[in-house]
Amino acid sequence: MALLSPSRRLRRTPFSDGVEAAGVKAYTVYNHMLLPTVFRSVEEDYRHLKEAVQIWDVSVERQVELRGPDAGRLMQMLTPRDLRGMTAGQCFYVPIVDETGGMLNDPVAVKLSEDRWWISIADSDLLYWVKAIAHGWRLDVLVDEPDVSPLAIQGPKSDELLSRVFGDGVRDVRFFRFGVFDFQGRDLVIARSGYSKQGGFEIYVEGSDIGMPLWNALMEAGKDLDVHAGCPNLIERIEGGLLSYGNDMTDDNTPHECGLGKFCNTHSAIGCIGRDALLRVAKEGPVQEIRAISIDGPPVPGCDRWWPVTSEGTVVGRVSSAAWSPDFDTNVAIGMIRMTHWTPGTVLDVETPDGTRRATVNRCFWI
Amino acid sequence: MALLSPSRRLRRTPFSDGVEAAGVKAYTVYNHMLLPTVFRSVEEDYRHLKEAVQIWDVSVERQVELRGPDAGRLMQMLTPRDLRGMTAGQCFYVPIVDETGGMLNDPVAVKLSEDRWWISIADSDLLYWVKAIAHGWRLDVLVDEPDVSPLAIQGPKSDELLSRVFGDGVRDVRFFRFGVFDFQGRDLVIARSGYSKQGGFEIYVEGSDIGMPLWNALMEAGKDLDVHAGCPNLIERIEGGLLSYGNDMTDDNTPHECGLGKFCNTHSAIGCIGRDALLRVAKEGPVQEIRAISIDGPPVPGCDRWWPVTSEGTVVGRVSSAAWSPDFDTNVAIGMIRMTHWTPGTVLDVETPDGTRRATVNRCFWI
C-alpha cells in the first residue's frame, strides 16, 4: 500500500483523535477528508462487524443543508425520485442527476422539516452543484455545509449499545427514519441507516466540540459488548451490494445502469432537472447494468482500476470493486455488464492484474 | 505517514506506470486522483528541482472545458478578473468565486479560441459549479471534463529538455502563453507555466494513450540532464508563495484575503457572479490576509491541521502550510493573519503539535 502525505487539505474530523487512539492502519480520502479503511485487518474488521458492534467515523458524509421556502422544490429538482410522499422524519436514498441524467452523487436525503433538508453525500462536491442550481434558478433557499459529522454505529449489537447512551427510545426508530435524542443537553438526529447490511444507526453529530465526548461515551458504554472502532468494510459492502460512487458508478452512468431505476419516478418527479433525459432510458431500459460477479480462484488483489470483463475476447463490461469473501468462499465483485452478457449464470473472463480469471454473473448480491 | 488504501475511486493517471517505475514514495489525493508527493525525499526532490529538471504528473489538474457561443460569457461569470483583454493563446490565473465572493477554486484559464476554454483546476469539483451555472442561466455552451492530463516540466533545464522533444520553437513560448506543438502526429498545447518558481512548462496531454509514450520520450531525451520524476514540492512552493486551495484558502475566504486582489477587477468584470459581494471588500480591504511567516526553532512536523497563531494568548490567525527550508535556514510557512497583527516584523506565537514556537510576519515570500 502507498503512503499518504499529510496536509490540512485532507481534513481531519471531530473523531480523528479517537480513530488514531484506536489504531487506524489505513485511510482513503473522501470529500477532501480522511476516511479510515482498516483497523485490525480488513478480514478481522469484517468478522467483528458481523458479530459485535463498531463505531465508524463517517464524517466524510458531509451534509449539504437546504434551508428556506424553496428547499423542497430544490430538493426535487436534484433527483428523479418522487419526494411528494416524504414526511419530516424520513430519510430517502436519492440518486442525484445532471441535465443529461448522469449520476452526480448517490446520497441520503434527510427531511428535517418542510423547509429544511440535509443531503448526506457520497464522494463529490455536490455542494457546488446545489449552490449553483439555486443561484441560476433564483431560488429562495440557503445552501451550505453545516458543522455536522455523521458517526455510524453498525453491527448486530447496535441497538443495545445505543440504548445505553440514548435510552430505549432509539430501539423504536424504524429503518430510514430518524428521531431526535439528547446527548449532554444537545439534540442529535439519529437515523436507522448506514453503509452495511449488519444493522445500525447514523448519528448526525451537530457541533464538532461534542465529537470526542460522544465517541468516548459510546466506547465506554460498549466495553462488555466488544465495541471497537470500525469503518465501511470493503468485503461486507460488496457482499451486500452497497455501491460506491466513484468506484462502481460515475457521472457517465444513469441511475438505471446502476440498478437504481426503482428510485426513479420519471413520470411523477416533476421539476427534476434530468427527468427528460431519463424518460427514454426508463422506458427502454439501460444497455448495461450493475451486476454481482463471482470471480474464481485465489483472493484477487486490490481493485485500483477498472478490470475489463470479456467474452471470447470482446469487452462486455468491467469490474470496479472486488475482494475475497471468507463467508462465501469466493471473490465477490461489482461490475457493469452489457445486456448481451448480463444474464445470471453467464460465464465471462475478468482481466485482473494477476491474469485472466473465470467469472460468473450472479442472480443477486450475496446477502 | 499513514497508508492509503487503493480503490478505483482514487483514479490513476495516464502517467501512473511511469510514476511507479520512477519509485514514487507517497501520494496525496487531489480531484479524486493520485498526485505524487515524494520520490527520493522532499528535501532531495527540492534540491534537484532547483538544479536540474523534473517531469511532474499533474494530471490531477483536471480540465473543465467550455465550448460554444456562450463560453466567454460563462467564463467571465465565474471570475472577478476582467477577461476582456485576454486573447486566444493566453493563460490567466483566475480566482473563481461564488455569489458571496467565497473562493471555489483558483485555476488557470486557458483560452484556446473565442468559443473554447479550458479551466485547469485546483482541488474541488468545479465542473459541478460550472455545469449548474450554465444550466441555470440557460447558456448556449457545453461543459465537460475532457481526456486531458497535464504533464509539467519544471526546473532550470526545462527549456533544454523540451526543445529536444518538441524543437527549439518551445523556447519562444512566453510566460503564461501557450503554443501548439507536434508529438507523434498529435497537436499538444504547451504553456510556459507550472506550480514552481524554477521555470518550466505544462503540456496539456490530450488523449491518455500518448501519456506514457511522451513520458518515456522525455525521460530518454533528458538522461544527460539528470531528468527525474518529480512533483509539486512542499518546501519550494511555500518559499515561492504558491498557495494551495484547500490548504491555505477555502470557500470561507475572499480572493482579497488570499492576496489575490490584483486579480479582481470588481468594477469592470461585468457579469461576474460574486462581483457585488466583492465590491465592498475591494473598497475597504480585507480584515485578514495571507502572509509569509517564519517559524523559529528546529524543523516543524507536517502541518495536517490549522495551527493557531496567537499574540499574548489571543488568536490572531492560523498557519496552514509549513516546512523546513534548507536554503533559507528557517521554517517557512503560509498563514492567514488578522490586520491588527499582519505588519511585517510582528512577532507572534504559533501553536504547533511540538509546542509553541516564536514566529515572525515576513514582508514577502522568500523567492
XYZ file of C-alpha atoms in Angstrom:
734
model
C 0.000 0.000 0.000
C 1.241 3.529 -0.792
C 1.849 6.211 1.820
C -0.434 9.218 2.203
C 1.221 12.608 2.769
C -0.422 14.702 5.489
C -1.809 18.148 4.712
C -4.524 20.453 6.001
C -6.360 19.958 2.679
C -7.083 16.337 3.680
C -9.314 17.373 6.529
C -9.318 15.703 9.925
C -12.677 15.047 11.592
C -14.117 15.653 15.061
C -13.366 11.968 15.764
C -9.817 11.761 14.365
C -8.245 11.670 17.827
C -10.389 8.639 18.678
C -9.663 6.957 15.365
C -5.921 7.347 15.929
C -6.123 6.125 19.521
C -7.981 3.043 18.225
C -5.015 2.213 15.990
C -6.243 3.064 12.497
C -3.964 1.354 9.950
C -5.006 2.976 6.657
C -7.180 5.696 5.186
C -8.790 6.707 1.988
C -9.647 10.314 1.083
C -13.314 11.128 0.608
C -14.826 14.586 0.195
C -11.399 16.106 0.959
C -11.417 14.340 4.326
C -9.809 11.304 5.960
C -11.894 8.119 5.988
C -10.440 5.130 7.881
C -10.344 1.884 5.868
C -8.581 -0.607 8.146
C -8.210 -1.010 11.905
C -7.047 -4.563 12.668
C -7.205 -6.033 9.151
C -9.959 -5.883 6.535
C -10.792 -9.522 7.347
C -10.756 -9.076 11.138
C -12.828 -5.888 10.898
C -15.291 -7.801 8.680
C -15.726 -10.648 11.139
C -16.105 -8.288 14.067
C -18.662 -6.125 12.205
C -20.848 -9.178 11.643
C -20.627 -10.342 15.260
C -20.403 -7.331 17.536
C -20.725 -3.569 17.166
C -18.487 -0.913 15.674
C -18.215 2.870 15.802
C -17.465 4.392 12.420
C -16.141 7.867 11.780
C -18.088 8.678 8.622
C -17.718 12.445 8.931
C -16.806 12.304 5.243
C -20.543 12.035 4.594
C -20.617 15.811 4.565
C -24.016 17.462 4.680
C -25.435 19.869 2.150
C -28.056 21.831 4.032
C -31.040 23.398 2.228
C -32.953 25.966 4.237
C -35.788 28.252 3.168
C -39.146 28.330 1.386
C -37.761 26.771 -1.824
C -35.840 23.957 -0.085
C -38.354 21.286 -1.063
C -38.595 22.476 -4.649
C -34.792 22.494 -4.960
C -34.519 19.001 -3.466
C -36.957 17.672 -6.085
C -35.007 19.389 -8.874
C -31.958 17.352 -7.882
C -33.429 13.860 -8.033
C -35.742 11.745 -10.211
C -37.166 10.109 -7.083
C -40.655 11.419 -6.333
C -40.418 13.141 -2.947
C -44.056 14.183 -2.616
C -44.921 11.428 -0.148
C -41.890 12.038 2.029
C -42.585 13.384 5.504
C -40.320 15.093 8.021
C -38.526 12.365 9.967
C -37.823 10.243 6.887
C -34.563 9.517 5.057
C -34.595 8.699 1.328
C -31.778 7.271 -0.754
C -31.812 9.623 -3.743
C -29.838 9.386 -6.980
C -28.780 12.926 -7.955
C -28.558 13.535 -11.695
C -27.447 16.308 -14.019
C -29.388 17.533 -17.047
C -28.215 14.515 -19.076
C -29.319 12.020 -16.425
C -25.725 11.302 -15.356
C -25.184 10.437 -11.697
C -23.553 13.259 -9.707
C -23.853 11.614 -6.313
C -25.971 8.983 -4.519
C -26.684 10.496 -1.101
C -29.312 10.023 1.567
C -31.703 12.966 1.872
C -32.859 13.733 5.404
C -36.054 15.760 5.642
C -35.782 17.696 8.890
C -38.881 19.794 8.208
C -40.759 21.164 5.203
C -38.166 23.892 4.668
C -35.016 22.245 5.984
C -33.146 19.270 4.487
C -29.773 17.639 4.832
C -28.199 15.751 1.944
C -25.668 13.252 3.317
C -23.310 12.967 0.378
C -21.035 10.440 -1.309
C -17.642 11.465 -2.713
C -18.192 14.528 -4.920
C -18.610 18.235 -4.214
C -22.378 18.181 -4.551
C -22.465 21.473 -2.646
C -21.197 23.226 -5.796
C -23.941 21.752 -7.971
C -26.703 22.559 -5.498
C -25.499 26.103 -4.791
C -25.235 26.909 -8.492
C -28.662 25.449 -9.294
C -30.182 27.536 -6.507
C -28.368 30.585 -7.854
C -29.167 30.066 -11.525
C -32.830 29.377 -10.831
C -33.071 32.295 -8.341
C -34.474 30.040 -5.635
C -35.266 31.364 -2.198
C -33.065 28.961 -0.273
C -29.779 28.947 1.635
C -27.330 26.191 0.708
C -24.371 25.435 2.952
C -22.136 22.789 4.547
C -23.056 22.829 8.243
C -20.851 21.572 11.101
C -22.437 18.109 11.084
C -20.347 14.938 11.126
C -22.081 11.560 10.999
C -20.939 8.825 13.352
C -22.235 5.369 12.430
C -22.921 2.550 14.887
C -23.045 -0.686 12.908
C -23.355 -4.373 13.759
C -25.850 -6.704 15.469
C -25.307 -5.151 18.902
C -26.002 -1.589 17.719
C -29.419 -1.318 19.399
C -28.009 -2.485 22.700
C -25.091 -0.054 22.593
C -27.088 2.952 21.517
C -29.879 2.399 24.029
C -27.309 2.512 26.816
C -26.268 6.034 25.801
C -29.529 7.470 24.436
C -32.197 5.424 26.200
C -34.513 2.663 24.965
C -36.327 5.079 22.660
C -33.710 4.574 19.967
C -34.841 0.955 19.613
C -38.123 2.245 18.195
C -36.542 4.220 15.349
C -37.627 2.474 12.135
C -35.451 1.807 9.082
C -34.602 5.014 7.214
C -36.455 7.075 9.795
C -34.878 9.274 12.402
C -35.595 10.581 15.866
C -34.052 13.371 17.896
C -32.223 12.336 21.063
C -30.402 14.175 23.804
C -26.683 13.922 24.494
C -25.235 16.207 27.143
C -28.011 18.731 26.612
C -27.742 18.724 22.813
C -30.350 17.467 20.362
C -28.926 14.956 17.888
C -30.615 13.424 14.860
C -30.246 9.636 14.946
C -31.354 7.606 11.912
C -31.587 3.850 11.488
C -29.324 3.632 8.452
C -25.697 3.025 7.490
C -23.355 1.648 4.894
C -23.523 -2.016 5.943
C -26.112 -4.795 5.984
C -25.492 -5.591 9.665
C -27.987 -3.083 11.039
C -27.348 0.063 12.997
C -27.625 3.795 13.176
C -26.115 7.017 11.964
C -25.820 9.852 14.464
C -25.688 13.266 12.825
C -23.303 14.915 15.261
C -24.021 18.635 15.100
C -21.131 20.594 16.605
C -17.553 19.333 16.361
C -16.991 20.015 20.052
C -19.159 17.079 21.162
C -17.495 14.633 18.744
C -14.962 13.151 21.134
C -17.232 13.251 24.217
C -19.768 11.170 22.269
C -17.098 8.837 20.869
C -15.747 8.236 24.374
C -19.206 7.742 25.878
C -20.013 5.066 23.284
C -16.669 3.310 23.740
C -17.132 3.295 27.498
C -20.736 2.068 27.347
C -19.884 -0.749 24.948
C -16.869 -2.298 26.650
C -18.637 -5.562 27.503
C -20.181 -5.654 24.002
C -16.687 -5.800 22.465
C -17.256 -2.428 20.788
C -14.403 -1.400 18.502
C -13.620 1.374 16.071
C -14.504 0.290 12.546
C -15.169 1.656 9.095
C -17.074 0.788 5.927
C -15.794 -2.693 5.121
C -14.839 -3.498 1.533
C -15.814 -7.175 1.705
C -19.095 -6.688 3.527
C -20.264 -3.833 1.304
C -19.608 -5.820 -1.869
C -21.394 -8.890 -0.456
C -24.353 -6.628 0.345
C -24.349 -4.834 -2.999
C -23.758 -1.402 -1.489
C -22.482 0.712 -4.365
C -19.693 3.234 -4.019
C -19.871 6.441 -6.045
C -16.616 6.927 -7.944
C -15.882 3.212 -7.791
C -18.935 1.483 -9.214
C -20.523 4.455 -10.946
C -19.560 7.899 -12.229
C -21.308 10.781 -13.957
C -21.149 8.702 -17.141
C -23.822 6.395 -15.702
C -27.576 6.792 -15.386
C -29.321 5.596 -12.224
C -30.876 2.815 -14.292
C -27.477 1.451 -15.232
C -26.657 1.388 -11.530
C -29.741 -0.691 -10.754
C -31.349 2.351 -9.159
C -34.304 2.516 -11.555
C -36.605 1.747 -8.627
C -35.643 5.129 -7.154
C -36.557 6.957 -10.377
C -40.128 8.125 -10.873
C -39.576 9.789 -14.198
C -43.283 10.342 -14.764
C -44.116 11.942 -11.443
C -40.846 13.612 -10.347
C -41.942 16.958 -11.759
C -39.174 19.507 -11.808
C -36.251 17.077 -11.721
C -33.507 18.518 -13.899
C -32.540 15.217 -15.518
C -36.079 13.956 -15.968
C -36.353 14.467 -19.726
C -33.037 12.732 -20.343
C -34.095 9.765 -18.225
C -37.561 9.254 -19.762
C -36.235 7.208 -22.653
C -33.892 5.054 -20.612
C -36.722 4.492 -18.118
C -38.923 3.222 -20.950
C -36.427 1.143 -22.892
C -34.133 0.156 -20.080
C -30.362 0.549 -19.959
C -27.956 -1.330 -22.242
C -25.573 -2.065 -19.390
C -26.226 -2.617 -15.700
C -24.523 -3.241 -12.380
C -24.179 -6.921 -11.561
C -22.861 -9.056 -8.748
C -19.999 -11.130 -10.107
C -18.164 -14.111 -8.606
C -14.526 -14.369 -9.628
C -12.903 -17.795 -9.447
C -9.526 -18.644 -7.977
C -7.479 -17.373 -5.048
C -8.010 -13.910 -3.475
C -7.771 -11.136 -6.058
C -5.502 -8.125 -5.477
C -6.938 -4.672 -4.687
C -9.096 -3.299 -7.492
C -7.459 0.095 -8.087
C -8.624 0.451 -11.691
C -11.368 -0.936 -13.905
C -10.742 -4.568 -14.789
C -12.042 -5.375 -18.293
C -14.639 -8.136 -18.483
C -14.527 -10.062 -21.742
C -16.344 -12.800 -23.574
C -14.409 -14.595 -26.280
C -12.001 -11.677 -26.419
C -14.612 -8.914 -26.711
C -15.010 -6.415 -23.882
C -18.550 -6.681 -22.485
C -18.107 -4.855 -19.190
C -15.795 -4.025 -16.325
C -15.295 -4.811 -12.653
C -14.960 -1.811 -10.311
C -14.839 -3.388 -6.822
C -13.613 -6.821 -5.742
C -12.498 -8.661 -2.612
C -12.137 -12.151 -1.222
C -15.143 -13.149 0.864
C -14.375 -15.581 3.702
C -18.083 -16.256 4.314
C -18.960 -17.035 0.701
C -15.638 -18.637 -0.142
C -15.237 -16.799 -3.435
C -14.103 -13.437 -4.744
C -17.111 -11.132 -4.648
C -17.215 -8.285 -7.135
C -19.340 -5.490 -8.542
C -19.237 -4.739 -12.245
C -21.059 -3.043 -15.091
C -22.062 -5.631 -17.733
C -23.633 -5.146 -21.156
C -27.122 -6.590 -21.652
C -25.846 -9.197 -24.120
C -23.984 -10.869 -21.251
C -25.764 -9.895 -18.033
C -27.981 -12.977 -17.695
C -27.359 -14.778 -14.373
C -25.061 -17.728 -14.846
C -23.188 -16.241 -17.805
C -19.531 -17.206 -17.624
C -17.061 -14.449 -18.516
C -13.370 -13.593 -18.223
C -12.041 -10.855 -15.950
C -8.619 -9.387 -16.647
C -7.086 -8.839 -13.198
C -3.505 -7.678 -12.624
C -2.786 -11.321 -11.658
C -4.020 -12.586 -15.021
C -7.314 -13.631 -16.546
C -9.839 -15.249 -14.213
C -13.090 -17.042 -14.894
C -16.122 -15.179 -13.539
C -19.858 -15.727 -13.310
C -22.720 -13.240 -13.347
C -24.805 -13.766 -10.198
C -28.573 -13.509 -9.844
C -28.212 -11.148 -6.893
C -25.780 -9.985 -4.244
C -24.695 -12.378 -1.561
C -26.683 -11.113 1.383
C 2.848 8.716 7.499
C -0.460 6.840 7.160
C -1.178 4.226 4.491
C -3.529 4.909 1.578
C -5.940 2.133 0.589
C -6.183 1.538 -3.159
C -9.508 1.852 -4.948
C -10.783 2.736 -8.416
C -12.310 5.913 -6.917
C -8.793 7.291 -6.394
C -8.112 7.486 -10.106
C -4.825 6.533 -11.691
C -3.464 8.776 -14.455
C -2.057 8.200 -17.943
C 1.412 8.528 -16.353
C 0.907 6.304 -13.285
C 3.002 3.480 -14.760
C 5.903 5.907 -15.193
C 5.441 7.370 -11.725
C 5.573 3.902 -10.178
C 8.597 2.878 -12.225
C 10.337 6.046 -11.001
C 9.879 4.894 -7.406
C 7.153 7.195 -6.052
C 7.213 7.033 -2.245
C 3.980 8.824 -1.278
C 0.829 10.350 -2.697
C -1.874 12.760 -1.862
C -5.392 12.636 -3.339
C -6.464 15.602 -5.445
C -9.589 15.842 -7.565
C -10.301 12.151 -6.857
C -6.935 11.250 -8.399
C -3.456 10.238 -7.247
C -0.883 13.039 -7.025
C 2.705 12.012 -6.166
C 4.236 13.954 -3.258
C 7.651 12.327 -2.717
C 10.122 10.484 -4.930
C 13.517 10.394 -3.193
C 12.731 12.611 -0.195
C 11.034 16.003 -0.022
C 14.482 17.583 0.588
C 16.252 15.697 -2.220
C 13.409 16.408 -4.648
C 13.641 20.096 -3.640
C 17.364 20.337 -4.301
C 17.056 18.507 -7.614
C 14.133 20.707 -8.743
C 16.261 23.822 -8.216
C 19.265 22.414 -10.064
C 18.073 20.164 -12.876
C 14.747 19.309 -14.499
C 11.793 17.215 -13.382
C 8.765 15.639 -15.017
C 5.615 16.018 -12.934
C 2.436 14.008 -13.316
C -0.081 16.772 -12.611
C -2.997 15.018 -14.302
C -4.925 15.977 -11.162
C -5.211 19.436 -12.702
C -8.351 18.232 -14.424
C -9.764 20.413 -17.163
C -13.221 21.882 -17.300
C -13.876 22.536 -20.973
C -16.295 25.268 -22.102
C -17.348 25.064 -25.732
C -19.937 27.096 -27.627
C -21.115 30.635 -28.317
C -21.596 31.479 -24.606
C -18.232 30.076 -23.456
C -16.657 33.503 -22.999
C -19.685 34.900 -21.190
C -19.748 31.905 -18.835
C -16.010 32.208 -18.149
C -16.482 35.849 -17.102
C -19.406 34.903 -14.854
C -17.054 32.643 -12.899
C -14.302 35.118 -12.055
C -13.872 38.729 -10.883
C -10.817 39.063 -13.137
C -11.598 41.157 -16.211
C -11.090 38.849 -19.192
C -11.876 41.331 -21.952
C -8.246 41.890 -22.909
C -7.411 38.193 -22.988
C -6.597 36.746 -26.389
C -6.507 33.162 -27.615
C -3.098 31.734 -26.720
C -3.057 33.269 -23.238
C -3.382 31.659 -19.810
C -4.799 33.653 -16.874
C -4.707 32.753 -13.202
C -8.341 33.314 -12.209
C -9.900 33.235 -8.750
C -13.329 31.581 -9.068
C -15.934 32.863 -6.624
C -19.491 32.046 -5.632
C -22.280 34.590 -5.183
C -20.892 35.561 -1.761
C -17.369 36.148 -3.105
C -16.058 32.944 -1.486
C -13.260 31.143 -3.336
C -14.413 27.941 -5.046
C -11.135 27.232 -6.831
C -8.036 29.071 -8.092
C -7.376 27.614 -11.533
C -5.564 28.724 -14.656
C -7.917 29.558 -17.543
C -6.585 28.655 -20.979
C -8.235 30.485 -23.856
C -7.990 28.141 -26.832
C -10.238 30.276 -29.047
C -13.126 32.705 -28.635
C -15.580 29.862 -28.050
C -13.370 27.241 -26.414
C -11.696 27.392 -22.983
C -10.031 25.020 -20.581
C -10.054 25.676 -16.852
C -7.133 23.833 -15.260
C -8.462 23.305 -11.768
C -7.242 23.060 -8.177
C -8.761 20.551 -5.749
C -12.550 20.929 -5.912
C -15.229 19.686 -8.305
C -15.502 22.976 -10.175
C -17.149 21.058 -13.024
C -20.320 20.814 -10.920
C -20.440 24.559 -10.291
C -19.807 25.464 -13.930
C -22.290 22.930 -15.335
C -25.027 24.102 -12.985
C -24.398 27.798 -13.702
C -24.613 27.073 -17.439
C -27.813 25.130 -16.844
C -29.471 27.625 -14.508
C -28.667 30.582 -16.760
C -29.670 28.654 -19.933
C -26.337 29.367 -21.583
C -25.512 28.008 -25.002
C -22.365 26.149 -24.006
C -21.164 22.583 -23.468
C -19.322 21.930 -20.205
C -17.338 18.745 -19.749
C -14.172 17.089 -18.395
C -12.150 16.170 -21.491
C -9.419 13.483 -21.666
C -6.637 15.999 -20.997
C -3.909 15.359 -18.416
C -1.252 17.989 -17.788
C 2.367 16.940 -17.542
C 4.651 19.603 -16.083
C 8.337 20.041 -16.906
C 9.900 22.144 -14.145
C 13.402 23.266 -13.264
C 16.197 25.370 -14.804
C 16.883 22.845 -17.576
C 13.246 22.718 -18.752
C 13.836 24.703 -21.953
C 16.724 22.449 -22.936
C 14.762 19.246 -22.305
C 11.584 20.347 -24.025
C 13.365 21.713 -27.091
C 14.941 18.280 -27.632
C 11.494 16.686 -27.908
C 9.417 19.495 -29.459
C 12.019 21.612 -31.262
C 13.510 24.999 -30.477
C 10.156 26.709 -31.012
C 9.150 25.945 -27.422
C 11.891 28.277 -26.178
C 9.921 31.189 -27.652
C 6.749 30.487 -25.684
C 6.327 33.400 -23.280
C 5.226 33.226 -19.643
C 1.555 32.275 -19.302
C 1.250 31.924 -23.071
C 0.947 28.686 -24.968
C 1.812 27.278 -28.350
C 0.701 24.134 -30.147
C 3.416 21.556 -30.835
C 3.515 18.193 -32.537
C 4.242 14.902 -30.795
C 3.910 11.741 -32.840
C 1.417 13.408 -35.154
C -0.699 14.883 -32.375
C -1.131 18.584 -31.585
C -0.410 19.366 -27.948
C -0.929 22.651 -26.121
C 2.268 23.618 -24.267
C 2.187 26.593 -21.886
C 5.035 28.260 -20.031
C 3.577 27.833 -16.550
C 3.674 25.487 -13.579
C 3.417 25.191 -9.822
C 7.033 26.122 -9.008
C 9.256 29.187 -9.237
C 12.016 27.298 -11.078
C 10.650 27.882 -14.575
C 9.165 25.390 -16.975
C 6.171 24.253 -18.937
C 2.887 22.440 -18.696
C 1.973 20.105 -21.530
C -1.774 19.558 -21.863
C -1.657 15.927 -22.940
C -4.853 15.318 -24.909
C -5.512 11.594 -25.187
C -4.483 9.176 -22.438
C -2.946 6.817 -24.980
C 0.021 9.111 -25.645
C 0.730 9.669 -21.949
C 3.396 7.013 -21.492
C 4.986 7.465 -24.961
C 5.509 11.156 -24.104
C 6.734 10.379 -20.576
C 9.260 7.898 -21.972
C 10.409 10.242 -24.747
C 11.099 12.995 -22.201
C 12.919 10.632 -19.839
C 15.045 9.326 -22.700
C 15.845 12.791 -24.086
C 16.843 14.147 -20.682
C 19.192 11.425 -19.445
C 22.298 13.631 -19.562
C 20.344 16.490 -17.975
C 19.726 14.360 -14.877
C 15.979 14.419 -15.543
C 13.938 12.739 -12.823
C 10.306 12.242 -11.943
C 9.194 14.934 -9.516
C 6.095 16.559 -8.126
C 4.947 19.852 -6.625
C 7.414 20.350 -3.768
C 6.083 21.456 -0.384
C 9.180 23.441 0.607
C 9.681 25.160 -2.730
C 6.040 26.141 -3.130
C 5.915 27.719 0.331
C 9.174 29.602 -0.287
C 7.655 30.905 -3.517
C 4.289 31.795 -2.005
C 2.329 29.455 -4.258
C -0.988 28.976 -2.494
C -2.793 25.651 -2.293
C -6.585 25.605 -2.448
C -7.933 23.603 0.493
C -4.764 24.207 2.478
C -4.244 27.950 2.509
C -7.730 29.034 1.470
C -11.266 27.630 1.352
C -14.684 28.861 0.271
C -14.755 30.870 3.502
C -12.135 33.222 2.039
C -12.415 36.042 -0.477
C -9.704 36.469 -3.121
C -8.634 39.650 -1.315
C -7.911 37.721 1.870
C -5.747 35.410 -0.209
C -3.699 38.289 -1.549
C -5.380 37.861 -4.928
C -6.970 41.316 -5.018
C -4.764 42.159 -8.001
C -6.688 39.547 -9.998
C -10.042 41.115 -9.102
C -11.418 43.894 -11.286
C -14.657 44.357 -9.429
C -15.545 47.499 -11.368
C -15.032 46.128 -14.862
C -15.676 42.372 -14.530
C -19.262 42.780 -15.661
C -21.303 39.622 -15.225
C -19.142 38.002 -12.545
C -21.465 36.229 -10.132
C -19.619 37.287 -6.979
C -18.950 40.846 -8.106
C -21.497 42.592 -5.886
C -20.309 40.736 -2.804
C -16.708 41.671 -3.545
C -17.270 45.375 -4.205
C -17.173 46.304 -0.539
C -14.157 44.184 0.345
C -12.383 45.602 -2.723
C -13.013 49.121 -1.439
C -12.320 48.651 2.266
C -9.811 45.824 2.051
C -9.947 42.543 3.933
C -9.595 42.229 7.709
C -7.285 39.225 7.417
C -4.788 38.298 4.739
C -2.327 35.613 3.682
C 1.179 36.233 4.961
C 4.587 34.603 4.714
C 5.623 33.575 8.212
C 8.988 32.401 9.543
C 8.762 29.960 12.421
C 11.754 29.706 14.750
C 13.404 26.543 16.002
C 14.087 23.107 14.564
C 12.093 21.644 11.617
C 8.357 21.657 12.296
C 6.263 18.492 11.836
C 3.827 18.137 8.909
C 1.027 20.695 9.035
C -2.065 18.470 8.833
C -4.433 20.926 10.520
C -4.638 24.666 11.136
C -2.108 25.789 13.721
C -3.454 28.713 15.787
C -1.387 31.889 15.691
C -1.628 33.927 18.867
C -0.451 37.182 20.351
C -0.426 37.418 24.135
C -2.831 34.491 24.269
C -5.360 35.833 21.761
C -5.854 34.036 18.449
C -4.985 36.406 15.596
C -4.604 33.945 12.740
C -3.595 30.453 11.695
C -0.862 28.663 9.783
C -1.998 26.309 7.008
C 1.285 25.179 5.365
C 4.770 24.856 6.849
C 8.092 23.168 6.133
C 11.762 23.432 6.954
C 13.658 25.313 4.250
C 17.290 24.252 3.822
C 18.053 27.252 1.596
C 16.633 29.885 3.962
C 17.605 28.060 7.142
C 14.232 28.578 8.819
C 10.762 27.095 8.859
C 8.821 28.724 6.054
C 5.057 28.957 6.432
C 1.872 30.380 4.961
C -0.831 31.709 7.251
C -3.886 33.912 7.431
C -3.294 36.808 9.852
C -5.678 39.473 11.122
C -4.891 43.065 10.153
C -4.080 44.016 13.734
C -1.008 41.766 13.559
C -0.047 41.468 9.886
C 2.595 44.214 9.785
C 5.966 42.804 8.654
C 8.219 42.131 11.597
C 5.397 41.409 14.029
C 6.422 38.639 16.408
C 3.733 36.077 17.186
C 3.315 32.599 18.672
C 2.389 29.538 16.621
C 0.891 26.535 18.374
C 2.443 23.526 16.615
C 1.948 19.904 17.718
C 5.516 20.143 19.082
C 4.633 23.097 21.283
C 4.501 26.865 20.936
C 7.085 28.455 18.639
C 8.063 32.055 18.072
C 7.169 33.305 14.583
C 7.619 36.475 12.574
C 5.444 38.002 9.870
C 7.589 38.471 6.743
C 7.446 41.331 4.273
C 7.165 38.923 1.350
C 7.789 35.315 0.367
C 11.314 34.018 0.194
C 11.876 33.902 -3.541
